[in-house]
PDB file of C-alpha atoms in Angstrom:
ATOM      1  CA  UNK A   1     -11.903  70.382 191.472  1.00 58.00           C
ATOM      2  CA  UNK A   2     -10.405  66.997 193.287  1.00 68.00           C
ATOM      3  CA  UNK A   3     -12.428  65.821 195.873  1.00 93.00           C
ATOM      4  CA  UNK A   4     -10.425  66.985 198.777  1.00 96.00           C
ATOM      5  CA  UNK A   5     -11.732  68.430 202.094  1.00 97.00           C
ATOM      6  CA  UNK A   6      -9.695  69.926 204.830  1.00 98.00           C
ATOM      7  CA  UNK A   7     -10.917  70.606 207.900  1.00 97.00           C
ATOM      8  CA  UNK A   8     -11.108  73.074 209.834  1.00 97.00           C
ATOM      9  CA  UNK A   9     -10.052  75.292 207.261  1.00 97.00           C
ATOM     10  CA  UNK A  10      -9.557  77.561 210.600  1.00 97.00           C
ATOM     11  CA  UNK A  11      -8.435  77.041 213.867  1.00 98.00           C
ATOM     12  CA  UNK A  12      -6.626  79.095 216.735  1.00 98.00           C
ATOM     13  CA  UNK A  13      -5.219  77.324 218.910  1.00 97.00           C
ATOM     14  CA  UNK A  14      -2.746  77.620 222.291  1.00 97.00           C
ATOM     15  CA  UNK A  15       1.037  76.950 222.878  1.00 98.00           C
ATOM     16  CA  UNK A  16       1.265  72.927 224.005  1.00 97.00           C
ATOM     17  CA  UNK A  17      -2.119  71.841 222.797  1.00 97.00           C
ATOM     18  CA  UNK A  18      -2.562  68.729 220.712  1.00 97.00           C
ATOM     19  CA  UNK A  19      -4.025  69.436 217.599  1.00 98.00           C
ATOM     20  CA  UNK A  20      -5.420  67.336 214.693  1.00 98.00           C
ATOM     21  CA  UNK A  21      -6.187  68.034 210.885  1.00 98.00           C
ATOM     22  CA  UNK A  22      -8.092  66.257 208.866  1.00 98.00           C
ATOM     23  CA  UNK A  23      -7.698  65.563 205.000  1.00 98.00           C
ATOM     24  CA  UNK A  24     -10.687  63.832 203.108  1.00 98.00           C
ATOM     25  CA  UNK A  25     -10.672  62.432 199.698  1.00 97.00           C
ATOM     26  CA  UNK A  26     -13.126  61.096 197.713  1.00 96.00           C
ATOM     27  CA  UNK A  27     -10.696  59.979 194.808  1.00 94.00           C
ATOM     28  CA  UNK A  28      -9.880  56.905 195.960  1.00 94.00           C
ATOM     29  CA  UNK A  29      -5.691  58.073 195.330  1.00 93.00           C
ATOM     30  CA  UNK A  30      -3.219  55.762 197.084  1.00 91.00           C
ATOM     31  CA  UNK A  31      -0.926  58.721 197.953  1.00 92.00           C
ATOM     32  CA  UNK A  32      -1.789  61.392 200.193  1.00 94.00           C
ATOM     33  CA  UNK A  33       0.754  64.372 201.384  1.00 94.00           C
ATOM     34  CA  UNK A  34       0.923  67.604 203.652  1.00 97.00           C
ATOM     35  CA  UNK A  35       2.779  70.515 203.443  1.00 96.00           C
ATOM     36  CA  UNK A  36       2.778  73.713 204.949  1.00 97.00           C
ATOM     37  CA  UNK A  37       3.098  77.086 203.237  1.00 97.00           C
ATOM     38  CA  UNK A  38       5.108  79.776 205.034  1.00 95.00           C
ATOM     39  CA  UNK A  39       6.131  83.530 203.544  1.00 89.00           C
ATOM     40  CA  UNK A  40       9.364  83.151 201.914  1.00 85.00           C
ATOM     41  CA  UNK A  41       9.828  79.468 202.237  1.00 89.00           C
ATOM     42  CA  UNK A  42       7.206  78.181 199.556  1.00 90.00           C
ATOM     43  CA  UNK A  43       5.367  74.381 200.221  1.00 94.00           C
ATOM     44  CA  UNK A  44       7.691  72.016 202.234  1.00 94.00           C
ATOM     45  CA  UNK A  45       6.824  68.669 202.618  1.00 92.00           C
ATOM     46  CA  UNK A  46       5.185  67.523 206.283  1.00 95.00           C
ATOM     47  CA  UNK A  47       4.702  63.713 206.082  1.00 95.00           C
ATOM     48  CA  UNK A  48       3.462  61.661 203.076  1.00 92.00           C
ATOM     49  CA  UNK A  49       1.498  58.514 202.883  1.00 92.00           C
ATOM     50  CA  UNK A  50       1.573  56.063 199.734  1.00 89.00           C
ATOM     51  CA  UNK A  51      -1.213  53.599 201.180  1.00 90.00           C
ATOM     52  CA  UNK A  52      -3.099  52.503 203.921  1.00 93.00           C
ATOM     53  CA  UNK A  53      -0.912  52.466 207.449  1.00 91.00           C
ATOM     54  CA  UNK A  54       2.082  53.531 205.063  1.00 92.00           C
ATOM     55  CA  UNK A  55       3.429  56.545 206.211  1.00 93.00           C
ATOM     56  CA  UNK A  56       6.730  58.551 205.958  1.00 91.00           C
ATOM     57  CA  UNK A  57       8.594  61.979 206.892  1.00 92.00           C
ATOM     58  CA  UNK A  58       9.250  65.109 204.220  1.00 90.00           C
ATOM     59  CA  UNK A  59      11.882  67.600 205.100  1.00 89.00           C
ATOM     60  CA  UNK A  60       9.572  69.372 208.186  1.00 94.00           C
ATOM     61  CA  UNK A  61       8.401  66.344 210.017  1.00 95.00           C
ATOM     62  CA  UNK A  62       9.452  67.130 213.630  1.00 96.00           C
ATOM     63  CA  UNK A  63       7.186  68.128 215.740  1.00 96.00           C
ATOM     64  CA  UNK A  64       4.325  66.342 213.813  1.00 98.00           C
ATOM     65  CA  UNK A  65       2.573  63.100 213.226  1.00 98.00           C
ATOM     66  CA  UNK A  66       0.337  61.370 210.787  1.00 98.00           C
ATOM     67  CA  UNK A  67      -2.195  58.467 210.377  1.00 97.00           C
ATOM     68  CA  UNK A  68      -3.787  56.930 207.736  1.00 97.00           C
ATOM     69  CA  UNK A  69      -6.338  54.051 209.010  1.00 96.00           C
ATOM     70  CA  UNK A  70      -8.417  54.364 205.143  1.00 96.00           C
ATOM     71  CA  UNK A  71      -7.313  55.290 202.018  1.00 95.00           C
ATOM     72  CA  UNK A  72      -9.467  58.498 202.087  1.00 97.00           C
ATOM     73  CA  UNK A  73      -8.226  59.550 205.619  1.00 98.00           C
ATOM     74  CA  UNK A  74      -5.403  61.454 205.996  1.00 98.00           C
ATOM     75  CA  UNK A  75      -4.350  62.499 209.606  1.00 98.00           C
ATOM     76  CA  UNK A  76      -1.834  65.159 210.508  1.00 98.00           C
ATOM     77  CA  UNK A  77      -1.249  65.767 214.562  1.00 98.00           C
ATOM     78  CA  UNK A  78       0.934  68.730 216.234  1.00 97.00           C
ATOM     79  CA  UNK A  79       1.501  66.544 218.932  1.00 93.00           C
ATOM     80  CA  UNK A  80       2.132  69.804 220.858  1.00 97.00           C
ATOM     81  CA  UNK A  81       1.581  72.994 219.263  1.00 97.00           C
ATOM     82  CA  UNK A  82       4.153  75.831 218.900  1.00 98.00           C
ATOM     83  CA  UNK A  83       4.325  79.111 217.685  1.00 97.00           C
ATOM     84  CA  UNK A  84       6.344  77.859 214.780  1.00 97.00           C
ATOM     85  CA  UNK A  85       3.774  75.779 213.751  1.00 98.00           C
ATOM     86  CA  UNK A  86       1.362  78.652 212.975  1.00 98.00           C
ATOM     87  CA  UNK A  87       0.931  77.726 209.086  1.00 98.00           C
ATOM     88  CA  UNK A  88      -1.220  77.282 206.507  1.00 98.00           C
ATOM     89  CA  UNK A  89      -1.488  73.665 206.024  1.00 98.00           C
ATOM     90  CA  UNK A  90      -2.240  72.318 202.566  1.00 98.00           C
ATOM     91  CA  UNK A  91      -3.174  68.669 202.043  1.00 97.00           C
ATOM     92  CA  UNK A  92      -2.190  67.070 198.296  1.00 94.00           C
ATOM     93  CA  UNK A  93      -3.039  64.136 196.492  1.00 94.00           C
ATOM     94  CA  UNK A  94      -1.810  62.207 193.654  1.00 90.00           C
ATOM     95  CA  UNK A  95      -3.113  58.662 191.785  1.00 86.00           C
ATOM     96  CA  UNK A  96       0.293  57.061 191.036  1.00 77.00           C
ATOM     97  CA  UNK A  97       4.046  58.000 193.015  1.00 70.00           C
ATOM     98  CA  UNK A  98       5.637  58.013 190.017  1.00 66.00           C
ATOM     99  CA  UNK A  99       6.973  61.130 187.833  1.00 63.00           C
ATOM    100  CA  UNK A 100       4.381  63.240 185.523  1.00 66.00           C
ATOM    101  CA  UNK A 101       1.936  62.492 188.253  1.00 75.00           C
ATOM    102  CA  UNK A 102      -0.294  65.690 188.808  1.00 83.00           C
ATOM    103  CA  UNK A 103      -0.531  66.535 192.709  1.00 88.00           C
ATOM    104  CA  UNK A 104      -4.370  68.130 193.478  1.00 92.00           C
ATOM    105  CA  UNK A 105      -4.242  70.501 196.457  1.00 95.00           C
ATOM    106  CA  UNK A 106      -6.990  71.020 199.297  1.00 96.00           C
ATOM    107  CA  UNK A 107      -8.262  74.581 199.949  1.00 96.00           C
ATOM    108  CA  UNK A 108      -5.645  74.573 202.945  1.00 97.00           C
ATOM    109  CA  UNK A 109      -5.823  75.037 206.750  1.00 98.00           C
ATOM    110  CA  UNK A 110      -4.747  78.282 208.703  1.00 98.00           C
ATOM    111  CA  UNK A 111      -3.747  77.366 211.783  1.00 98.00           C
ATOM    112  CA  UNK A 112      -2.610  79.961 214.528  1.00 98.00           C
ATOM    113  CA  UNK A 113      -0.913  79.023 217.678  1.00 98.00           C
ATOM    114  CA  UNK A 114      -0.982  81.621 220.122  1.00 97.00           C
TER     115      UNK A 114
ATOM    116  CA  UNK B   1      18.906  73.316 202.311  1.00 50.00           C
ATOM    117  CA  UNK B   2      16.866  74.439 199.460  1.00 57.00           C
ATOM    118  CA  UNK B   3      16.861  72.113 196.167  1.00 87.00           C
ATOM    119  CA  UNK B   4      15.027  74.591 193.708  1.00 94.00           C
ATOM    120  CA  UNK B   5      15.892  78.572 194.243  1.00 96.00           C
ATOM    121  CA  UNK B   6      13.297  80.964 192.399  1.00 97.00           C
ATOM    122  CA  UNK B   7      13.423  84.121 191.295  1.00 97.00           C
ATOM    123  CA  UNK B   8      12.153  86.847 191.298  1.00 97.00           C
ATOM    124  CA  UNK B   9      10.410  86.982 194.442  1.00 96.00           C
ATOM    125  CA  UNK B  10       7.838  89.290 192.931  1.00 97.00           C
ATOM    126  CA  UNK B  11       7.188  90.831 189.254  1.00 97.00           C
ATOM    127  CA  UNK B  12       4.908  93.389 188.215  1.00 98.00           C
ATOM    128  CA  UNK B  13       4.723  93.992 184.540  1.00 98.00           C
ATOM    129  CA  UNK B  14       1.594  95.543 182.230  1.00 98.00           C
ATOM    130  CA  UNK B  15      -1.284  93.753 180.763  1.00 98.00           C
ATOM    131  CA  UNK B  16       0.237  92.232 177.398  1.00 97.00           C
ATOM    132  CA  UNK B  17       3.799  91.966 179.101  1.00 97.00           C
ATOM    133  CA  UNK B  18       5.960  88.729 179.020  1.00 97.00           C
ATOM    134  CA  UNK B  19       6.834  87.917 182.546  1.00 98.00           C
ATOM    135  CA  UNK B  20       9.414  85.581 183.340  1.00 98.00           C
ATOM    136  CA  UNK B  21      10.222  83.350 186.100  1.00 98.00           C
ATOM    137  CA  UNK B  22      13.350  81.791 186.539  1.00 98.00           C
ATOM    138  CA  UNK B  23      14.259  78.371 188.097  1.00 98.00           C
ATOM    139  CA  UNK B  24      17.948  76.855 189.127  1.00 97.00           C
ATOM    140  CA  UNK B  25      17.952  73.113 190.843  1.00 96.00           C
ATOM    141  CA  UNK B  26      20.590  71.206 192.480  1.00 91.00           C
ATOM    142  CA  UNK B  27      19.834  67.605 192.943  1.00 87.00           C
ATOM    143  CA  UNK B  28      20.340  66.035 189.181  1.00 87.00           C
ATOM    144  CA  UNK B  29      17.792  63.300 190.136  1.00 84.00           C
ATOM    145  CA  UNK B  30      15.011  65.333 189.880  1.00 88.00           C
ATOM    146  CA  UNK B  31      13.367  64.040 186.463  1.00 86.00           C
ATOM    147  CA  UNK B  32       9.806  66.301 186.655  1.00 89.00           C
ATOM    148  CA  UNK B  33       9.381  69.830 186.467  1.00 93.00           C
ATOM    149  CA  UNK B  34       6.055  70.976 187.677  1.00 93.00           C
ATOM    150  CA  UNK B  35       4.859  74.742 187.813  1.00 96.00           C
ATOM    151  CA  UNK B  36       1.988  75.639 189.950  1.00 96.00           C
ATOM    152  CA  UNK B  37      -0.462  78.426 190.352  1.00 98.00           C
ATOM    153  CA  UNK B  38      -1.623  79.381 193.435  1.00 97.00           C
ATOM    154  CA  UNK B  39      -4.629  82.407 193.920  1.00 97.00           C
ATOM    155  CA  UNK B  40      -4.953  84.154 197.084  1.00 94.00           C
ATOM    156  CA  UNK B  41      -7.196  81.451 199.616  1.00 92.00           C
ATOM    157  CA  UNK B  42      -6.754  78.564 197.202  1.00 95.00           C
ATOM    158  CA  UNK B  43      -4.415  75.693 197.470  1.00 95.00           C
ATOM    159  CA  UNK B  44      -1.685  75.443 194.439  1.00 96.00           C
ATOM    160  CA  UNK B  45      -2.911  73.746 191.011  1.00 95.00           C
ATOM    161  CA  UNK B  46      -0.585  72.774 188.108  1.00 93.00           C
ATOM    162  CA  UNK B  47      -0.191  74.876 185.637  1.00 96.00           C
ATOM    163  CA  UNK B  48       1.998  73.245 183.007  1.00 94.00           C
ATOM    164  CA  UNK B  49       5.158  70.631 183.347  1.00 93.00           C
ATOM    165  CA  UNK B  50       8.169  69.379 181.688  1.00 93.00           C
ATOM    166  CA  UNK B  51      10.590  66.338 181.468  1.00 89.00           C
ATOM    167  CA  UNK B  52      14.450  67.057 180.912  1.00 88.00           C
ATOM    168  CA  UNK B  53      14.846  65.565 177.739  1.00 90.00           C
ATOM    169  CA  UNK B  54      12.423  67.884 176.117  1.00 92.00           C
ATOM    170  CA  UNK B  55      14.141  71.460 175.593  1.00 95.00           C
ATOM    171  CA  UNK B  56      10.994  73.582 175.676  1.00 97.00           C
ATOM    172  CA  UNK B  57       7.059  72.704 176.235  1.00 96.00           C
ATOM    173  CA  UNK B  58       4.160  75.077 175.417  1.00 97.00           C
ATOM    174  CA  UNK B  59       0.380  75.068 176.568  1.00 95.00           C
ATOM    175  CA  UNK B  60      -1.299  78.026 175.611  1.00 97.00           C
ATOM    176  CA  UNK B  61       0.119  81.474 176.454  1.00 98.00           C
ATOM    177  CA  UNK B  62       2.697  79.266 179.060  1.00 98.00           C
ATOM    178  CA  UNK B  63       5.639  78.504 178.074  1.00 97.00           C
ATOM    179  CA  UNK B  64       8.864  76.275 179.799  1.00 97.00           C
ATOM    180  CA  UNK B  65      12.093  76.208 178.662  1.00 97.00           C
ATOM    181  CA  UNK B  66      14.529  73.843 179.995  1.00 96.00           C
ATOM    182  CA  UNK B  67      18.511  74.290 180.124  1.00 96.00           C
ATOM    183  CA  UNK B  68      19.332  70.657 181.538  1.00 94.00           C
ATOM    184  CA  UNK B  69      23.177  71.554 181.272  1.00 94.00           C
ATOM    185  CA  UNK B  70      22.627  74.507 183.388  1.00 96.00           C
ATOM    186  CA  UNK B  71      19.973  72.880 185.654  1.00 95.00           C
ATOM    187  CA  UNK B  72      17.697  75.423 184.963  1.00 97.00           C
ATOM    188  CA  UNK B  73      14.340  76.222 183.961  1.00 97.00           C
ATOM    189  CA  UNK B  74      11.927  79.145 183.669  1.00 98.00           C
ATOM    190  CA  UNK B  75       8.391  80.074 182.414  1.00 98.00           C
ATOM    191  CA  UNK B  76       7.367  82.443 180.429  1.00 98.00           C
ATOM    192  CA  UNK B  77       3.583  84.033 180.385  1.00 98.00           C
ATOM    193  CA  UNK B  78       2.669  85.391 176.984  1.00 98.00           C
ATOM    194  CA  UNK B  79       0.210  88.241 176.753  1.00 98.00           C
ATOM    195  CA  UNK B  80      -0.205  88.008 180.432  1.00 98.00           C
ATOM    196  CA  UNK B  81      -3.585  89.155 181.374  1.00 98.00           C
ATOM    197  CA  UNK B  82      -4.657  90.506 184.690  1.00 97.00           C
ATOM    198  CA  UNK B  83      -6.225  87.141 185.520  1.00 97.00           C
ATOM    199  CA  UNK B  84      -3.096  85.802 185.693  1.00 98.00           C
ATOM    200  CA  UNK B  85      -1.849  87.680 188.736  1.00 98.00           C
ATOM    201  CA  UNK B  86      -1.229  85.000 191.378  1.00 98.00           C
ATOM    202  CA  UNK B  87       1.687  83.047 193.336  1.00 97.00           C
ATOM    203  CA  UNK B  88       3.753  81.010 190.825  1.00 98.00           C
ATOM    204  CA  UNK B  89       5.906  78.029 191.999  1.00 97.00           C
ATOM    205  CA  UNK B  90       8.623  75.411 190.468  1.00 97.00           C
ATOM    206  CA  UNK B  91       8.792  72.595 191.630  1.00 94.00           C
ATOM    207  CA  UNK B  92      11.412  69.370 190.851  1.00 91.00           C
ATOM    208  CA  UNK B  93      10.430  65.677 191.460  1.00 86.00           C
ATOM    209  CA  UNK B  94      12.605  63.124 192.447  1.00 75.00           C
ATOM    210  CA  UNK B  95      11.807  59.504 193.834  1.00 65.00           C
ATOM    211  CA  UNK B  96      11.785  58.994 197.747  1.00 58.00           C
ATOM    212  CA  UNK B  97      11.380  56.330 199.401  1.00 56.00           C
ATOM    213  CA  UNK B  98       7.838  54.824 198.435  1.00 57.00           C
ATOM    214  CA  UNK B  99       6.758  58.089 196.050  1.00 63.00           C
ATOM    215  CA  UNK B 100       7.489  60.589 194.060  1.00 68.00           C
ATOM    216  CA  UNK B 101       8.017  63.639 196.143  1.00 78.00           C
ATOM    217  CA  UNK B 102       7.923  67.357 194.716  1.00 86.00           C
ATOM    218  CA  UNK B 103      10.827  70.038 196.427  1.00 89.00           C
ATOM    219  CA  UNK B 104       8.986  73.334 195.699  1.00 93.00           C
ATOM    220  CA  UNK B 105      11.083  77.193 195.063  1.00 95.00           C
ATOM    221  CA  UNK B 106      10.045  79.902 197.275  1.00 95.00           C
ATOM    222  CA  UNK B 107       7.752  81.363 194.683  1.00 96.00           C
ATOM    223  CA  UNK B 108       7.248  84.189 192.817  1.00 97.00           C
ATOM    224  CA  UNK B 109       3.958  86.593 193.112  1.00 97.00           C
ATOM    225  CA  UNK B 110       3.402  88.350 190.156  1.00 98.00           C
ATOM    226  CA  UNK B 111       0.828  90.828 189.651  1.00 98.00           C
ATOM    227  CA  UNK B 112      -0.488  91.910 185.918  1.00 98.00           C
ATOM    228  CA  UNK B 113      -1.447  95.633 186.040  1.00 97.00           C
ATOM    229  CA  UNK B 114      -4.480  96.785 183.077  1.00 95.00           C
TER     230      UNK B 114
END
């Protein structure tokens, strides 16, 4: 398996609250990416990085923000949770941005906001 | 607006069956066809891939084949075992701005009865 941690893998969490996910990667990959899974919509694409303090949005970024300070960090903040945020959260890496480049997945985050 | 529609939704076929899943895409930039396999509490892992100018690619009991006139592309499970019942998704790649980004189908669950 790719050297990826997510944490929390769990977390409940109220309407307005900030809340932060971590991604961890010990592959040394310049791009990092999150998605979130939801029944009947598949992955869609949060935010993606492609190096150190370079960051930009996917097709689901409102509501959400991301920071990348090393290359094995990668950040993603509900700046302030909503009930249509309750996902499971799946961080992805990848070595090179360029096509036939296999994304690895994280063991994803479930994230409830009640 | 959704890039890569996926069907079925689900599939249930016996152990030895040939399920198929079937892809259509839109955007004709998209030069990287990815299929993942996702199992229940796991994060997605790729399963096998193809480039348009190649007609069909097989690894294993998986098979792809590709239609690029049609803009479509399935996968085909031979034998299919019981350990094969998970979530199956397309995917198409296109370049964004900085990366490669993947624009995943809904996917398909499909469940391989003994």
């Amino acid at each position: 398996d790719a050297g990826i941690t997510q944490s929390p893998r769990h977390k409940v969490t109220e309407t307005g609250t900030p809340v932060t996910l971590r991604c961890h990667q010990t592959e040394n990959h310049r791009y990092m990416y999150w998605y979130r899974q939801d029944p009947g919509h598949g992955l869609r694409l949060i935010h993606y990085s492609y190096g150190v303090k370079d960051t930009d949005k996917g097709e689901v970024s409102d509501g959400y923000s991301v920071s990348r300070s090393k290359t094995e960090d990668f950040l993603l903040t509900l700046e302030s949770a909503t009930s249509s945020q309750t996902s499971v959260y799946f961080c992805a890496i990848s070595e090179y941005g360029g096509p036939n480049t296999e994304a690895f997945f994280g063991q994803g985050t479930r994230l409830t906001v009640v | 607006q959704q890039q890569v529609k996926q069907s079925p939704q689900s599939l249930i076929v016996q152990k030895g069956g040939i399920p198929i899943i079937n892809c259509a895409y839109e955007n004709t930039a998209f030069d990287y066809f990815p299929w993942y396999q996702q199992f229940p509490g796991k994060g997605p892992a790729l399963l096998i891939a193809i480039r348009p100018d190649v007609s069909e690619k097989k690894e294993g009991r998986f098979t792809i084949s590709f239609n690029k006139s049609a803009k479509q592309f399935s996968l085909h499970i031979m034998d299919s075992q019981p350990g094969d019942s998970a979530t199956y998704f397309c995917a198409g790649s296109y370049s964004g701005a900085g990366s490669y980004q993947l624009t995943f189908g809904k996917g398909t669950k499909l469940s391989v009865i003994p």
